[in-house]
Coordinates of C-alpha atoms and ligand atoms in Angstrom, one line a residue:
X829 CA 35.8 5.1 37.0
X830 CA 36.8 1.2 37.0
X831 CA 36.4 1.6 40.9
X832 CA 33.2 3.1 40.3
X833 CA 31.8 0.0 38.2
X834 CA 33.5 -2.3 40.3
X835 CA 32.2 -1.5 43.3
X836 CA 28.5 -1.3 41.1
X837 CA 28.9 -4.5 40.3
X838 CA 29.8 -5.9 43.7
X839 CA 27.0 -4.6 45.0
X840 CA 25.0 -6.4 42.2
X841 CA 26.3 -9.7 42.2
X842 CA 26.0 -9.3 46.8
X843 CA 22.2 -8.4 46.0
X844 CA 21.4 -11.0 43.2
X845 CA 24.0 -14.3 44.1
X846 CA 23.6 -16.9 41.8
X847 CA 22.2 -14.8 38.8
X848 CA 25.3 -15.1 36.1
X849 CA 22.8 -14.2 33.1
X850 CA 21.5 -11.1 35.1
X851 CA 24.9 -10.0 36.1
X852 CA 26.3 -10.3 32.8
X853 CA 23.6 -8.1 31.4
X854 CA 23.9 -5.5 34.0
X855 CA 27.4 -5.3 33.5
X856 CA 27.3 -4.7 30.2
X857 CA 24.9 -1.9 30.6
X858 CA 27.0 0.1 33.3
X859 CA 30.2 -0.2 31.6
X860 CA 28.8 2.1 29.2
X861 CA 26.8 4.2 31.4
X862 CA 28.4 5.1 34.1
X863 CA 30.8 7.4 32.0
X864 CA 27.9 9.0 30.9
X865 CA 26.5 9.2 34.4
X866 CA 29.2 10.7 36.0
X867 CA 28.4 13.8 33.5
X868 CA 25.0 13.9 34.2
X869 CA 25.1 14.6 38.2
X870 CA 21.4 14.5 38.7
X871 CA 20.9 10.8 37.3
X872 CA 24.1 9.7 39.5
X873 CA 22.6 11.6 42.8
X874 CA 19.2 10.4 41.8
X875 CA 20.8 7.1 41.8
X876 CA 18.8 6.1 39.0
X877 CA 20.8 3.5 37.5
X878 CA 20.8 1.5 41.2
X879 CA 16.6 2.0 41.0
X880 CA 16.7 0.6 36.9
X881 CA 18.5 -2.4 38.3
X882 CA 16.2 -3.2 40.7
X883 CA 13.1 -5.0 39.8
X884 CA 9.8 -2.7 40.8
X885 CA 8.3 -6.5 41.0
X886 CA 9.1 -10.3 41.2
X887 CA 6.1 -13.0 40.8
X888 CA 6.8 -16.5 41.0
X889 CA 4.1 -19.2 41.0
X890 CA 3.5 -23.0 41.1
X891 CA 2.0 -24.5 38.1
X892 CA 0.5 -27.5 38.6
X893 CA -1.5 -29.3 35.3
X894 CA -2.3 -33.1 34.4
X895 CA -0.5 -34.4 31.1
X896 CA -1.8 -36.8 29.1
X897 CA -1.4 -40.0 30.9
X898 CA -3.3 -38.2 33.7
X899 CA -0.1 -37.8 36.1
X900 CA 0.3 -34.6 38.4
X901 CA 3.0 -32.2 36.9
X902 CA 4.8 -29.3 38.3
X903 CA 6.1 -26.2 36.8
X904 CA 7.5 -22.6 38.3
X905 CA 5.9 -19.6 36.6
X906 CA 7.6 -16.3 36.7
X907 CA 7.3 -12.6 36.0
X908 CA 9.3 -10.1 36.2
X909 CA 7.9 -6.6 36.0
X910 CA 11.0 -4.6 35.5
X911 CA 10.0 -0.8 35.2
X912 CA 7.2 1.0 34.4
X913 CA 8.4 4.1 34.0
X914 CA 7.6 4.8 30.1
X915 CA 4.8 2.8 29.9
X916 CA 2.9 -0.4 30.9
X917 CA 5.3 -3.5 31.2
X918 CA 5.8 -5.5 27.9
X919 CA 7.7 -8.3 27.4
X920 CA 7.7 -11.9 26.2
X921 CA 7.3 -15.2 27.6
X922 CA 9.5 -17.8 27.6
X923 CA 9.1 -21.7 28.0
X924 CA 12.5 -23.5 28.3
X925 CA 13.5 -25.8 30.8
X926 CA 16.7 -23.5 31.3
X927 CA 14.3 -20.9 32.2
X928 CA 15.4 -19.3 35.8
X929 CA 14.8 -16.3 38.1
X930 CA 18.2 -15.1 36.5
X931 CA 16.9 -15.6 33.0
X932 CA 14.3 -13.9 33.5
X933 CA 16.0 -10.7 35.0
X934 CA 18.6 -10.7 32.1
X935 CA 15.8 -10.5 29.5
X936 CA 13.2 -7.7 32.0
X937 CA 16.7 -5.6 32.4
X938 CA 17.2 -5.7 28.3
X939 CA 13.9 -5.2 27.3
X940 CA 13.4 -2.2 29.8
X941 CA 16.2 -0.4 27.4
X942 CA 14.8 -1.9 24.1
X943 CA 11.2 -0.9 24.6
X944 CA 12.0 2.6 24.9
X945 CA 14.6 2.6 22.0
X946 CA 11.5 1.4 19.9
X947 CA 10.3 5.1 21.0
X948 CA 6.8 3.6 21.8
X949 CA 5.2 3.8 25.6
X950 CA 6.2 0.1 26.9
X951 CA 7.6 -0.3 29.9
X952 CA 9.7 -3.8 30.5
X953 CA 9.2 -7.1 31.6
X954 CA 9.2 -10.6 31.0
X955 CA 7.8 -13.8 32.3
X956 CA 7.9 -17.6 30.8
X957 CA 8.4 -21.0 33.0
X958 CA 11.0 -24.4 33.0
X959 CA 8.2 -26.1 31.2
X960 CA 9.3 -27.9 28.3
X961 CA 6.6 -27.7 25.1
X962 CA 9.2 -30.0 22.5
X963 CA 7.7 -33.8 22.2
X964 CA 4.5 -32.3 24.5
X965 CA 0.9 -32.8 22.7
X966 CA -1.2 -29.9 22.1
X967 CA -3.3 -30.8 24.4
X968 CA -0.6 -31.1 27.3
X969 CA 0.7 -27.4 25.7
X970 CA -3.4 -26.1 26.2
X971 CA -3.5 -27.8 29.9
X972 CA 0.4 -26.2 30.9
X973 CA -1.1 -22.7 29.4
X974 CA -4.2 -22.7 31.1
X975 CA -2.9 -23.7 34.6
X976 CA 0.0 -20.6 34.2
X977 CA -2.4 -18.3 33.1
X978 CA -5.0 -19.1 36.1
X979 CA -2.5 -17.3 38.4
X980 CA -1.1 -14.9 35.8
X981 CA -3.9 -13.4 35.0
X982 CA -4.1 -11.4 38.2
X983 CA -0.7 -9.7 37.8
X984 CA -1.5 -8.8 33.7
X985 CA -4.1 -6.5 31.7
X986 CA -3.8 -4.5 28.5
X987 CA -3.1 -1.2 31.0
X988 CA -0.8 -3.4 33.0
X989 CA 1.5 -5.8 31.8
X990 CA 1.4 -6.9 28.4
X991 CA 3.1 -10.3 27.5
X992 CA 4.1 -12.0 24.3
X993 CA 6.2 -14.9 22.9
X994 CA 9.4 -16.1 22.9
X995 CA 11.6 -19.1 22.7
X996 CA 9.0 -22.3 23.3
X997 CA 5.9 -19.7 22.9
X998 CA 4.4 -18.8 19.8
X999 CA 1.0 -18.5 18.2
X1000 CA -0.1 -21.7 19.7
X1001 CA 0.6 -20.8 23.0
X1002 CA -0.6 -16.8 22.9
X1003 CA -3.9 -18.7 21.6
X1004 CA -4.2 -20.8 24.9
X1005 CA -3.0 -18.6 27.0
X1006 CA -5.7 -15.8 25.5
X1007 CA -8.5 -17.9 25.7
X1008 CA -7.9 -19.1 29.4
X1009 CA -7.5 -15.0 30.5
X1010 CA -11.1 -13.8 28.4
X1011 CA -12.7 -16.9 30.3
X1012 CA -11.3 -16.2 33.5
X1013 CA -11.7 -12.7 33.2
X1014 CA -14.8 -12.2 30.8
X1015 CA -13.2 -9.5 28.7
X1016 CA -12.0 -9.3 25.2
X1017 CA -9.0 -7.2 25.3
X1018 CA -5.6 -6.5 24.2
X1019 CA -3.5 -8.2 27.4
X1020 CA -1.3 -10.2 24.7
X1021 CA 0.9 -9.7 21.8
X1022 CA 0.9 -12.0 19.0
X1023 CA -2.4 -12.9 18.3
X1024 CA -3.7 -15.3 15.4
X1025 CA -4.8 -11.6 12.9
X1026 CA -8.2 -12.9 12.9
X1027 CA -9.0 -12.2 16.8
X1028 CA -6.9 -9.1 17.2
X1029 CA -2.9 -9.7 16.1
X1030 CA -1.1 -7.3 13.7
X1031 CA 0.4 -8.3 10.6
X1032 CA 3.9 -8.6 10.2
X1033 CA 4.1 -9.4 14.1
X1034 CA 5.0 -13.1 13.0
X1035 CA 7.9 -11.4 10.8
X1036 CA 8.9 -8.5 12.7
X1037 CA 12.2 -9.3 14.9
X1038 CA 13.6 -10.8 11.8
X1039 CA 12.1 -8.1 9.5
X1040 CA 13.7 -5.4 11.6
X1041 CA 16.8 -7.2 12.5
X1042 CA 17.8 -7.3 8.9
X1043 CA 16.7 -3.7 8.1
X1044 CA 18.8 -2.8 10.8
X1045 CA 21.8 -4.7 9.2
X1046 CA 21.1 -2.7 6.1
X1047 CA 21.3 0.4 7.5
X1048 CA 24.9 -1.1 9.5
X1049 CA 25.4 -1.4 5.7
X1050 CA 24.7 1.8 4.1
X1051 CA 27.0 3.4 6.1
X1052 CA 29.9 2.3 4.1
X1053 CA 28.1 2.6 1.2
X1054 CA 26.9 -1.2 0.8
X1055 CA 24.2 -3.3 1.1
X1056 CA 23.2 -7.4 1.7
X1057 CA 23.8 -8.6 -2.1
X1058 CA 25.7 -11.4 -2.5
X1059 CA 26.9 -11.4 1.4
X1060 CA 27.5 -14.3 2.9
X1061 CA 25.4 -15.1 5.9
X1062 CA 25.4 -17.5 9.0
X1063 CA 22.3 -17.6 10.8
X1064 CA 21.6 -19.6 13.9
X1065 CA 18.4 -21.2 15.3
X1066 CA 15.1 -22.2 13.1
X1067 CA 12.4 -21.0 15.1
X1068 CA 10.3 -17.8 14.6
X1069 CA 12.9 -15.4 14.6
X1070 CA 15.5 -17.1 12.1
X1071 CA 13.2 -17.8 10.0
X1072 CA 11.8 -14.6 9.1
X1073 CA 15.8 -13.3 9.0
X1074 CA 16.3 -15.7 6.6
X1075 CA 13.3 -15.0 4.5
X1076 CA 14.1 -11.2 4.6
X1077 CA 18.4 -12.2 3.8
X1078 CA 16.8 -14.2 0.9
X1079 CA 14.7 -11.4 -0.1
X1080 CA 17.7 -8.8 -0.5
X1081 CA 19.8 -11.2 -2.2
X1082 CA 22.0 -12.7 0.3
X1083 CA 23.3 -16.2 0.8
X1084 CA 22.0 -17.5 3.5
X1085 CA 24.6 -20.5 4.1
X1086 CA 23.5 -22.0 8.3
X1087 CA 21.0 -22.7 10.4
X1088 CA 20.4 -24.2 13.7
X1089 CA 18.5 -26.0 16.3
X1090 CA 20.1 -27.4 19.9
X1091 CA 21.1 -30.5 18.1
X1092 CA 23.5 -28.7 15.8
X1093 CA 23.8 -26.7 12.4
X1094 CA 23.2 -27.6 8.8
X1095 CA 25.3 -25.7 6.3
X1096 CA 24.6 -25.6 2.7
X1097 CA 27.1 -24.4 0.7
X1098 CA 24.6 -23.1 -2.1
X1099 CA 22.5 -21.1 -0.2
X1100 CA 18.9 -21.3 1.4
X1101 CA 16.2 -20.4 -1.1
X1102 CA 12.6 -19.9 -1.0
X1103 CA 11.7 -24.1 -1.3
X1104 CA 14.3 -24.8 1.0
X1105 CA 13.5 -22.1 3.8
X1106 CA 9.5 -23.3 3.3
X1107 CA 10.9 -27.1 4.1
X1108 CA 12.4 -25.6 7.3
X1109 CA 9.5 -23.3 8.3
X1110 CA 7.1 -26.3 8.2
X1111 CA 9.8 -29.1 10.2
X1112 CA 9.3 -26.4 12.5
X1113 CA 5.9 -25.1 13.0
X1114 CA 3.9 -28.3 11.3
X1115 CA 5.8 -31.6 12.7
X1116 CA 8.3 -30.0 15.1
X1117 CA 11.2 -31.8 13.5
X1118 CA 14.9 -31.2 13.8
X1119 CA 17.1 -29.2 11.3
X1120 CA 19.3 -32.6 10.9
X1121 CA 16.4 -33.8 8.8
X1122 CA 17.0 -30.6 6.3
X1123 CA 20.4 -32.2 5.4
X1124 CA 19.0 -35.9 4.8
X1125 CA 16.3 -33.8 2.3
X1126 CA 18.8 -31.5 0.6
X1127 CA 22.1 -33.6 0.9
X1128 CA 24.3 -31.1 2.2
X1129 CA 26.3 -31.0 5.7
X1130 CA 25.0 -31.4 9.2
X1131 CA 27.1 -30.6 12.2
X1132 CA 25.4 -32.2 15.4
X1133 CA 26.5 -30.7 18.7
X1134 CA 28.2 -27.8 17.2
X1135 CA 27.6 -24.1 16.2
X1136 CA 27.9 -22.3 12.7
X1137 CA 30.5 -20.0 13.3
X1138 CA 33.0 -21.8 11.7
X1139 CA 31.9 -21.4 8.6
X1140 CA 33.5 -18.6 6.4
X1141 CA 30.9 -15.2 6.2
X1142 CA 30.7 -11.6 5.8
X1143 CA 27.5 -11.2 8.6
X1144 CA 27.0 -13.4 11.5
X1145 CA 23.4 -13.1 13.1
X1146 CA 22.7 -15.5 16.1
X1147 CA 19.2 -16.0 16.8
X1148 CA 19.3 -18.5 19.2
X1149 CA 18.9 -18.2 22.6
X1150 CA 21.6 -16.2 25.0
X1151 CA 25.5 -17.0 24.8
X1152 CA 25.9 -19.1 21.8
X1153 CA 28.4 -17.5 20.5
X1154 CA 31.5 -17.2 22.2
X1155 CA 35.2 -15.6 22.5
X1156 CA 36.6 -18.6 20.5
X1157 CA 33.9 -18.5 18.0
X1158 CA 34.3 -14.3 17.4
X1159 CA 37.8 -15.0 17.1
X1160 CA 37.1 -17.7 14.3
X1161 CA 34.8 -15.1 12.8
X1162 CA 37.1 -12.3 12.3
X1163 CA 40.1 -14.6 11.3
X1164 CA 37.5 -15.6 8.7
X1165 CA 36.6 -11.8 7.3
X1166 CA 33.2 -11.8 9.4
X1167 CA 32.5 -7.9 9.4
X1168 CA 29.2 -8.0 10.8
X1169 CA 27.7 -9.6 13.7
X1170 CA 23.9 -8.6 14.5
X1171 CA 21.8 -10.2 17.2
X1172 CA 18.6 -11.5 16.7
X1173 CA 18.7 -13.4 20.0
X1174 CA 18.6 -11.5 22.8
X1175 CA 22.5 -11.3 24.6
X1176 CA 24.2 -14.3 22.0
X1177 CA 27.5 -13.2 22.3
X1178 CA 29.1 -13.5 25.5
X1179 CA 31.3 -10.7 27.5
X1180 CA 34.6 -12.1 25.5
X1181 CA 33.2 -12.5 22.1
X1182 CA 31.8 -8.7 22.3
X1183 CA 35.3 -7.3 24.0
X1184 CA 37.0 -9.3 20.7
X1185 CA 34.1 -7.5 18.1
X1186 CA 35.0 -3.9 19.7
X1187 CA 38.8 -4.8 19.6
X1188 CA 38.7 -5.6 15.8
X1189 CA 36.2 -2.3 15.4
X1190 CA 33.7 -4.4 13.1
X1191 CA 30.3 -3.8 12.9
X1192 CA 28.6 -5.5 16.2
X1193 CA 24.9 -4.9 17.0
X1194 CA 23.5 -5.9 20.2
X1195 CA 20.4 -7.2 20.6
X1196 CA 18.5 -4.3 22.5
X1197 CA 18.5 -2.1 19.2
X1198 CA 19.1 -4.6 16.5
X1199 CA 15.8 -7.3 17.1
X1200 CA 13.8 -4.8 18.8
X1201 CA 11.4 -5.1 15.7
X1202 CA 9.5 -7.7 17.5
X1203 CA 7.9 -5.8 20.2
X1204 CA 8.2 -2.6 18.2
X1205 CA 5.0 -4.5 16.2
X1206 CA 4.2 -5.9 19.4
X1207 CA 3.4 -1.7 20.1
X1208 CA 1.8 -1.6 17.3
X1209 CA -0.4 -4.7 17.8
X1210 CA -1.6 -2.4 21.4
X1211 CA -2.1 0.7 19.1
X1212 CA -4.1 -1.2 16.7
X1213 CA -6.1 -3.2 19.5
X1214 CA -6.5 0.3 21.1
X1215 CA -8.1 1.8 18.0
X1216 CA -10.4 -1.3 17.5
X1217 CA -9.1 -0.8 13.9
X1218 CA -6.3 -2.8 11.7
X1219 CA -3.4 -1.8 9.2
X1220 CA -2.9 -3.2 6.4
X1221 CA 0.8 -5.3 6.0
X1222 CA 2.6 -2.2 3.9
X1223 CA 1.4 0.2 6.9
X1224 CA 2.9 -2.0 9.4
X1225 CA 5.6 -2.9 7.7
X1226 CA 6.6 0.6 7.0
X1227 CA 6.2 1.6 9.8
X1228 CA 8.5 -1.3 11.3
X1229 CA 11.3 0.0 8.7
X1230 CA 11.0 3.8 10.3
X1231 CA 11.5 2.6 13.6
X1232 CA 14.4 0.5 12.7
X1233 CA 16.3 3.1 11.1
X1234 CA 15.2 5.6 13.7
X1235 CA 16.7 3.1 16.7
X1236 CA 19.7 3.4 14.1
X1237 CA 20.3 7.1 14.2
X1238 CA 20.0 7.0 17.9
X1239 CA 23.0 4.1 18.4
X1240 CA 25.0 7.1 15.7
X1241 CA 24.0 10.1 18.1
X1242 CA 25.6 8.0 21.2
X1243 CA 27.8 5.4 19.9
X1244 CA 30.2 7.3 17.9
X1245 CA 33.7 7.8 18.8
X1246 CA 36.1 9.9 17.7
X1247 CA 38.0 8.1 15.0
X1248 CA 34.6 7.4 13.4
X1249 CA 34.0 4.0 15.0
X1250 CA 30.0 3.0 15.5
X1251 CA 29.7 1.6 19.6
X1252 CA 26.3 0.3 18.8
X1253 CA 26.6 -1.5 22.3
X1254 CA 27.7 2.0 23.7
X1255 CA 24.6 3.9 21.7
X1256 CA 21.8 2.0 22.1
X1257 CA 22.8 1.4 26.4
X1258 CA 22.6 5.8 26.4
X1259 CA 20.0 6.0 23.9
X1260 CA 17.8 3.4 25.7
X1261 CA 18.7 5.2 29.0
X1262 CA 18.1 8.4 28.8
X1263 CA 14.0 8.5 28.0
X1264 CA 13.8 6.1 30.9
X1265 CA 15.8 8.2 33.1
X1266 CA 13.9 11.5 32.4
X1267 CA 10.7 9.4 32.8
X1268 CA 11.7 8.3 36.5
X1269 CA 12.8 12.0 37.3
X1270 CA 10.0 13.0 36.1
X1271 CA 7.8 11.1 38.2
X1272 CA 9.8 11.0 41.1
X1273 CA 11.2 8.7 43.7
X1274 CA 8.7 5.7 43.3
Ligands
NDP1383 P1 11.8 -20.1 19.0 O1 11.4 -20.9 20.1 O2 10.9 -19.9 17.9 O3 13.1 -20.7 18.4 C1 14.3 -20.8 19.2 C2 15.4 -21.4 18.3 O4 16.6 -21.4 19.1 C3 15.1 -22.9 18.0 O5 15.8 -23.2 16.8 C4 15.8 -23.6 19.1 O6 16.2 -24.9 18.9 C5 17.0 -22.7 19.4 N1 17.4 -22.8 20.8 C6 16.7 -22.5 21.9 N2 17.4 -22.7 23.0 C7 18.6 -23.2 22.6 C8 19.7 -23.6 23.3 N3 19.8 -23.6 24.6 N4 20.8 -24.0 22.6 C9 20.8 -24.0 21.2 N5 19.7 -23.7 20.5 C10 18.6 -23.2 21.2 O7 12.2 -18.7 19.6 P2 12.4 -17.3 18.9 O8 12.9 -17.5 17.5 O9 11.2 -16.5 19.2 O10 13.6 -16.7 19.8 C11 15.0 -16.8 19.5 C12 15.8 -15.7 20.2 O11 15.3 -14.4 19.8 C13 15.7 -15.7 21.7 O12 16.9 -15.2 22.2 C14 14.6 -14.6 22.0 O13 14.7 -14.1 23.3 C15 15.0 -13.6 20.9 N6 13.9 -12.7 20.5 C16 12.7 -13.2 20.1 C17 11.7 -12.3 19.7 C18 10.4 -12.7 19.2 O14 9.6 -11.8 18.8 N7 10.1 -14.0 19.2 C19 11.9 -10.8 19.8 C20 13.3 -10.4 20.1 C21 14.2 -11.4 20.5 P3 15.3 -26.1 19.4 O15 14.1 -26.2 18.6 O16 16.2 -27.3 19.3 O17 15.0 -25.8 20.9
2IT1384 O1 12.7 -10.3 23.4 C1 11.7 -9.7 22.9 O2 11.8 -8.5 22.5 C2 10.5 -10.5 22.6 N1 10.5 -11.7 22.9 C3 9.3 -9.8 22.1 C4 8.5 -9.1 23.2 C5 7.2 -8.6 22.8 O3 6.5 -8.1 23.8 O4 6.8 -8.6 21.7

């Protein structure tokens, strides 16, 4: 079997050179399937796992705008429309000026397996650029938007390819990027996720990936009979998806002790509450300040340059961005009595950190099954556009709940071993895999 993955992976890294996030991903993905390939003939001979790798497309664009001083700028838009096979793609957007081809793959290749462990009909992709929004005005952001979307628009559509936020796109951006598509186009319809609620978003959609994350760490919890009380939490980042985690850890009682931004960490030693969390949420969204300032306000520690994962926890959740947390760090962790690390991010914890997670047999939730709350509202949003109808916030959020625990009892059905042990990691890669690889069957060799 090791041959069998090694020479997988050769082939991979000979196909994609110079794509370390994509390869990563990939890898992590076959070490857990191709066991379960090799007793399922038809998916091995049908080489469906070489055809999932493999995007069905690659756009990349120029995007040229004017910023304010009225100089000529030039970004690189991408998307990457991964597979189709369950459903239209759907995937975020990201704006980062680490934002690469390779990026880009890592996320499509996750989402492909996270959409259809949300058990709704979404495909995979996802798209963004190198352009930087932080210390950009909004009307540079509007200009950036409305360039990317002039070429986008031909590759998108409600029935198509559906995109949505991520890191350096939120509500401001999906409103720009809207507006430019229903002028170009000269339709209102449901082509993005995220939408302000008063022209066609779903509530809770803000709050889902942390909503979900954390009702997935309760039901990590309930299996031994415990819940979030009183836990000690580390979370990292402070944009939309920590902040909602930390609303909901708050919410259940928890202490939420970190948070982060690419400067550093602040760590308060009494806990976030409600005041405190509403300081960070508007540095963030209102005057897109940094988290160093939440120390100066609330005089406790600030860390600048380093991560939280030092600090002693119970539960870990990184909600950055992709490998922040490394083998050193998970070490530190369990040293420390961490017994739960859940990601909110999408692939925080890199090869090592995992390997040292399984080792110690804690509780470690990867980020296909454990944030896929955010596009599983991101489904719903599509429903709801589809219906021309909306749902009020307990229906959506109930509903977001259900799937969470659902995506739970799949990552049981295929993650656990023999002495009792929960492989999320292992679960969630079969569970993801197999509705996709019936699908392509299904449909055959296209
Ligand atoms: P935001 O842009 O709202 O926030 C990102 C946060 O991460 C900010 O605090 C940012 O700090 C920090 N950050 C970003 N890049 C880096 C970096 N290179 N090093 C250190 N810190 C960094 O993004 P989201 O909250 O939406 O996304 C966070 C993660 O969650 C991403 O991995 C994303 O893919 C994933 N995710 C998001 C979903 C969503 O619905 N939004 C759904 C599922 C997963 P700074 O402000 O200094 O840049
Ligand atoms: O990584 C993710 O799942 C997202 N950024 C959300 C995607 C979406 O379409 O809502």
């Amino acid at each position: 079997m090791n041959d069998v993955l090694t020479q997988f992976l050769e082939k991979i890294q000979r196909r994609n050179p110079a794509e370390p996030e994509f390869l990563q991903a990939v890898t992590e993905v076959a070490e857990s399937l191709l066991p379960f390939i090799d007793q399922h003939l038809i998916y091995r001979d049908q080489k469906i796992l070489e055809r999932i790798v493999e995007p069905e497309r690659v756009i990349i664009f120029r995007v040229p705008w004017l910023n304010d001083k009225g100089e000529v700028e030039v970004n690189r838009g991408f998307r990457v429309q991964m597979n189709s096979a369950i459903g239209p793609y759907k995937g975020g957007l990201r704006f980062h000026p680490s934002v690469t081809l390779s990026v880009l793959k890592f996320l499509a290749f996750e989402q492909v397996f996270k959409n259809s462990l949300t058990g709704l009909p979404m495909g995979g992709g996802k798209g963004g650029s190198d352009f930087d929004p932080k210390n950009r005005s909004d009307n540079e952001v509007m200009k950036f938007c409305q360039s990317f979307m002039t070429e986008l628009y031909r590759h998108v559509g409600a029935d198509i390819d559906i995109p949505a936020g991520d890191i350096g796109v939120g509500k401001r951006e999906i409103g720009y990027l809207f507006g430019q598509y229903k002028r170009i186009k000269g339709e209102f319809s449901g082509v993005l996720t995220g939408k302000g609620y008063e022209w066609g978003g779903s509530l809770i959609r803000p709050e889902a990936t942390g909503y979900g994350l954390v009702y997935f760490v309760e039901e990590i919890l309930k299996t031994r009979g415990d819940s979030l009380s009183g836990k000690k939490v580390l979370i990292s980042g402070s944009g939309n998806v920590a902040q909602y985690t930390a609303e909901k850890c708050i919410a259940k009682g928890a202490k939420v002790l970190t948070m982060s931004d690419s400067d550093g960490f602040i760590y308060d030693p009494d806990g976030l509450n409600v005041e405190k969390l509403q300081f960070i949420i508007n540095l963030k969204e209102k005057e897109r300040g940094r988290i160093s300032e939440y120390a100066n306000k609330f005089k406790c520690g600030y860390f600048k340059g380093e991560r939280p994962w030092k600090i002693k926890c119970d539960i870990a959740l990184p909600n950055a961005t992709q490998n922040e947390l490394d083998g050193n760090d998970a070490a530190t962790l369990i040293d420390n009595g961490c017994f739960c690390v859940a990601e909110g991010a999408n692939m925080p914890c890199t090869r090592e950190a995992v390997a040292a997670f399984h080792k110690a047999e804690i509780f470690y939730a990867p980020g296909k099954a454990a944030n896929a709350g955010g596009v599983a509202v991101s489904g719903l949003e599509m429903s709801q556009n589809s219906l021309r109808f909306s749902w009020t916030r307990d229906e959506v959020d109930n509903k977001l709940r259900e799937i969470m625990k659902q995506i739970h009892r799949i990552c049981l059905k295929y993650g656990k071993e023999k002495n009792g042990h929960v492989n999320y990691e292992k679960g969630a890669n079969i569970g993801g895999f197999v509705k996709i690889a019936e699908s392509m069957l299904a449909q055959g060799l296209v």
